[in-house]
Coordinates of C-alpha atoms in Angstrom, one line a residue:
X24 CA 95.3 12.4 31.6
X25 CA 93.9 10.8 28.8
X26 CA 96.7 9.2 26.4
X27 CA 97.4 10.9 23.3
X28 CA 97.7 7.5 21.1
X29 CA 96.3 9.3 18.0
X30 CA 98.5 12.5 18.4
X31 CA 99.9 13.7 15.6
X32 CA 97.4 12.0 13.4
X33 CA 95.1 12.7 10.9
X34 CA 91.6 11.5 10.6
X35 CA 88.6 11.5 8.0
X36 CA 85.2 9.7 9.7
X37 CA 82.2 9.3 7.0
X38 CA 78.9 9.6 9.1
X39 CA 80.4 11.4 11.9
X40 CA 77.3 13.9 12.4
X41 CA 75.9 11.2 14.9
X42 CA 75.9 8.0 16.6
X43 CA 79.1 5.9 15.8
X44 CA 80.5 8.2 13.6
X45 CA 80.3 11.0 16.4
X46 CA 81.4 9.3 19.4
X47 CA 84.8 8.4 17.0
X48 CA 85.3 11.7 15.8
X49 CA 85.1 13.0 19.5
X50 CA 87.3 10.0 20.8
X51 CA 89.6 10.6 18.6
X52 CA 89.9 14.6 19.2
X53 CA 90.5 13.8 22.5
X54 CA 93.8 11.0 22.0
X55 CA 95.1 13.8 20.0
X56 CA 94.3 13.6 15.9
X57 CA 93.0 15.7 14.0
X58 CA 89.5 14.9 12.4
X59 CA 87.8 15.7 9.3
X60 CA 84.0 14.7 9.9
X61 CA 82.1 13.7 7.1
X62 CA 78.0 14.0 6.8
X63 CA 75.0 14.5 4.8
X64 CA 73.5 16.4 8.0
X65 CA 74.5 20.0 8.1
X66 CA 72.5 20.4 11.4
X67 CA 74.2 17.1 12.9
X68 CA 77.8 18.1 12.0
X69 CA 76.6 21.4 14.0
X70 CA 75.9 19.8 17.3
X71 CA 78.9 17.2 17.0
X72 CA 81.6 19.7 16.6
X73 CA 80.3 22.3 18.9
X74 CA 79.9 19.1 21.6
X75 CA 83.6 18.2 20.4
X76 CA 84.7 22.1 20.8
X77 CA 83.2 21.6 24.4
X78 CA 85.0 18.2 25.6
X79 CA 88.1 19.1 24.3
X80 CA 89.2 23.0 23.9
X81 CA 92.0 22.1 22.2
X82 CA 90.5 19.5 19.8
X83 CA 91.3 19.8 16.1
X84 CA 88.3 18.8 14.5
X85 CA 86.5 20.2 11.0
X86 CA 84.0 19.0 9.7
X87 CA 82.5 18.6 5.6
X88 CA 78.8 18.5 4.4
X89 CA 79.0 15.2 1.7
X90 CA 77.1 12.6 0.2
X91 CA 78.9 9.6 0.6
X92 CA 77.9 8.5 -2.9
X93 CA 79.4 11.3 -4.9
X94 CA 82.7 10.2 -5.9
X95 CA 84.0 13.6 -6.9
X96 CA 82.9 14.9 -3.3
X97 CA 84.9 12.4 -2.2
X98 CA 87.8 13.5 -3.8
X99 CA 87.3 17.0 -2.3
X100 CA 87.1 16.1 1.1
X101 CA 90.4 14.2 1.0
X102 CA 92.3 17.1 -0.5
X103 CA 90.2 18.9 2.4
X104 CA 91.6 17.5 4.8
X105 CA 95.2 17.8 3.3
X106 CA 95.2 21.3 2.5
X107 CA 94.4 21.4 6.5
X108 CA 96.5 19.1 7.7
X109 CA 99.3 18.4 4.9
X110 CA 98.2 14.1 5.8
X111 CA 95.8 11.6 6.2
X112 CA 96.4 8.4 8.0
X113 CA 93.0 7.0 9.1
X114 CA 90.3 6.9 7.2
X115 CA 86.8 5.7 9.4
X116 CA 84.3 4.7 6.8
X117 CA 80.9 4.5 9.5
X118 CA 78.4 6.3 6.5
X119 CA 75.6 3.8 6.2
X120 CA 72.1 3.6 5.0
X121 CA 69.1 1.3 6.5
X122 CA 66.2 -0.7 4.5
X123 CA 63.6 -2.6 6.9
X124 CA 61.7 -3.9 3.2
X125 CA 61.3 -8.2 3.3
X126 CA 63.0 -9.9 0.7
X127 CA 59.6 -10.6 -0.9
X128 CA 58.8 -6.9 -1.9
X129 CA 62.4 -5.2 -2.1
X130 CA 62.7 -3.4 -5.4
X131 CA 65.7 -3.1 -8.0
X132 CA 65.5 0.9 -6.8
X133 CA 65.9 -0.5 -3.3
X134 CA 68.9 -2.6 -3.8
X135 CA 70.4 0.6 -5.8
X136 CA 70.4 3.0 -3.1
X137 CA 71.5 0.3 -0.8
X138 CA 74.6 -0.4 -2.4
X139 CA 75.5 2.6 -3.6
X140 CA 75.6 4.1 0.3
X141 CA 77.0 1.0 1.9
X142 CA 79.6 -0.2 -0.8
X143 CA 80.1 2.3 -3.4
X144 CA 80.2 5.1 -0.9
X145 CA 82.8 2.8 1.0
X146 CA 84.8 2.8 -2.1
X147 CA 84.4 6.4 -3.0
X148 CA 86.4 7.3 0.1
X149 CA 88.8 4.2 0.0
X150 CA 89.7 4.9 -3.3
X151 CA 90.0 8.8 -2.7
X152 CA 92.3 8.1 0.2
X153 CA 94.3 5.7 -0.5
X154 CA 97.3 7.8 -2.1
X155 CA 97.6 9.6 1.0
X156 CA 97.5 7.0 3.1
X157 CA 99.9 5.2 1.5
X158 CA 102.0 8.6 2.3
X159 CA 102.0 8.5 5.7
X160 CA 103.6 4.9 6.2
X161 CA 101.3 3.9 8.4
X162 CA 97.9 4.6 7.7
X163 CA 94.6 2.9 8.4
X164 CA 91.1 2.1 7.3
X165 CA 88.5 0.8 9.1
X166 CA 85.3 0.0 8.0
X167 CA 82.1 0.2 10.4
X168 CA 79.9 -2.9 9.5
X169 CA 77.5 -5.0 11.6
X170 CA 77.3 -7.5 13.8
X171 CA 74.1 -9.0 11.3
X172 CA 76.9 -9.4 8.3
X173 CA 77.6 -12.9 9.9
X174 CA 74.7 -13.4 11.6
X175 CA 71.0 -13.6 10.3
X176 CA 67.7 -11.7 11.1
X177 CA 64.4 -11.4 8.7
X178 CA 63.6 -8.1 7.6
X179 CA 66.8 -6.6 6.7
X180 CA 68.5 -8.2 3.9
X181 CA 69.3 -5.5 2.1
X182 CA 71.6 -3.9 5.0
X183 CA 73.1 -7.3 6.1
X184 CA 73.8 -8.5 3.0
X185 CA 75.6 -5.3 2.3
X186 CA 76.9 -5.1 5.4
X187 CA 78.7 -8.7 4.6
X188 CA 79.7 -7.5 1.5
X189 CA 81.8 -5.0 3.7
X190 CA 83.8 -7.7 5.2
X191 CA 85.0 -9.0 1.9
X192 CA 86.0 -5.7 0.8
X193 CA 87.9 -5.0 3.8
X194 CA 89.4 -8.8 3.3
X195 CA 90.3 -7.8 -0.2
X196 CA 91.7 -4.2 0.4
X197 CA 94.0 -5.4 3.4
X198 CA 95.6 -7.8 0.8
X199 CA 95.9 -5.0 -2.0
X200 CA 97.2 -2.4 0.9
X201 CA 100.0 -4.5 2.4
X202 CA 103.0 -3.6 0.3
X203 CA 101.7 -0.2 0.6
X204 CA 102.1 0.0 4.3
X205 CA 98.2 0.2 4.5
X206 CA 95.8 -1.5 6.7
X207 CA 92.2 -2.2 6.8
X208 CA 90.0 -4.4 9.4
X209 CA 85.9 -4.1 9.6
X210 CA 84.7 -3.4 13.3
X211 CA 81.0 -5.4 13.8
X212 CA 78.9 -3.6 16.0
X213 CA 76.2 -5.1 17.8
X214 CA 72.7 -3.2 19.2
X215 CA 74.0 -0.1 19.9
X216 CA 71.8 2.8 20.7
X217 CA 72.3 5.8 18.6
X218 CA 70.3 8.8 17.7
X219 CA 68.7 6.8 15.1
X220 CA 66.9 4.4 17.6
X221 CA 65.4 6.5 19.9
X222 CA 64.2 8.8 17.3
X223 CA 62.2 5.7 15.2
X224 CA 61.3 4.6 18.3
X225 CA 59.7 8.2 19.9
X226 CA 58.3 8.5 15.8
X227 CA 57.0 5.0 17.1
X228 CA 55.3 6.2 20.4
X229 CA 57.8 4.5 22.3
X230 CA 59.8 6.2 25.2
X231 CA 63.9 5.7 25.6
X232 CA 62.9 4.0 28.9
X233 CA 61.0 1.4 26.7
X234 CA 63.6 1.3 24.3
X235 CA 66.2 0.4 26.7
X236 CA 64.6 -3.0 27.9
X237 CA 64.5 -4.4 24.2
X238 CA 67.4 -5.5 23.3
X239 CA 67.9 -7.7 26.0
X240 CA 68.3 -10.8 24.3
X241 CA 70.4 -9.7 21.3
X242 CA 73.7 -9.9 23.6
X243 CA 75.2 -12.0 26.1
X244 CA 75.5 -8.7 28.2
X245 CA 72.0 -8.5 28.0
X246 CA 72.1 -4.8 26.9
X247 CA 72.6 -2.4 23.8
X248 CA 75.4 -0.6 23.9
X249 CA 76.7 2.7 23.8
X250 CA 78.7 4.1 21.0
X251 CA 81.7 5.0 23.1
X252 CA 81.6 1.3 23.3
X253 CA 81.6 0.6 19.7
X254 CA 84.3 4.0 19.4
X255 CA 87.2 2.3 21.5
X256 CA 87.7 -0.1 19.5
X257 CA 87.6 1.1 16.4
X258 CA 90.6 4.0 18.0
X259 CA 92.3 0.9 19.1
X260 CA 92.0 -0.8 15.0
X261 CA 92.9 2.8 13.8
X262 CA 96.3 3.4 15.8
X263 CA 99.4 2.1 15.8
X264 CA 98.7 -0.1 18.8
X265 CA 97.3 -2.5 16.2
X266 CA 99.7 -2.4 13.3
X267 CA 100.4 -6.4 13.0
X268 CA 96.3 -6.6 12.4
X269 CA 94.9 -6.6 9.3
X270 CA 92.1 -7.9 7.2
X271 CA 90.6 -8.9 10.6
X272 CA 86.8 -8.4 11.4
X273 CA 86.3 -7.9 15.0
X274 CA 83.2 -8.4 16.7
X275 CA 81.9 -5.5 19.2
X276 CA 78.1 -7.0 20.1
X277 CA 78.3 -8.1 23.4
X278 CA 78.5 -11.6 21.9
X279 CA 75.9 -12.2 19.9
X280 CA 77.6 -14.0 17.2
X281 CA 78.0 -16.9 19.3
X282 CA 74.4 -17.0 20.9

């Protein structure tokens, strides 16, 4: 029988329609949490909610459509969670956007779009959630950054720069919220085989089997991560088992950051 390390807790997970966010929402529910899933894709939310209900029939899970750039909607989401479950203990900021433009070609509009989602969006949900997280007495924020926030590559400067900024944001939040009993940490996933990557590969004429062979040199372990391999560290960071950890960046990248 699975332990109930999140029993009685309520969590909001952004970007929960697929990938790491969906895996996190499912794992939280399996461990006893009530989860409010947030995503901009209604179909993805419906699929994930159905999958969670099938795997964990007793799951307390609800979904809400939202663009994280919308500050007022963030406040509405938090209010919705409080109206259903009267508390909020955990916020997982997973929603993000990508951009593949090289620095020499990037436009100000592309920068603004990336910052609006990956930084302002993250801030919107932290700001909206903080009063309830403080009231819980053991609030926890987990920001999902990227291994490429701390290591380099070409062609992803916008994404990687905003992901690095998320780490600085997390440290500042940890300083500001320690006195209020709210912890803030970041998890940095490595190459994770999500629906985003499989759809992009198939659009380029690649099979999933071929895709699986392409990340053998991006970790010491020599393969892609499964989304659940990222969700488990997020679960631990969010839980009371990590009660003496704040302001920390946890690398979940198969060792890429030391290569």
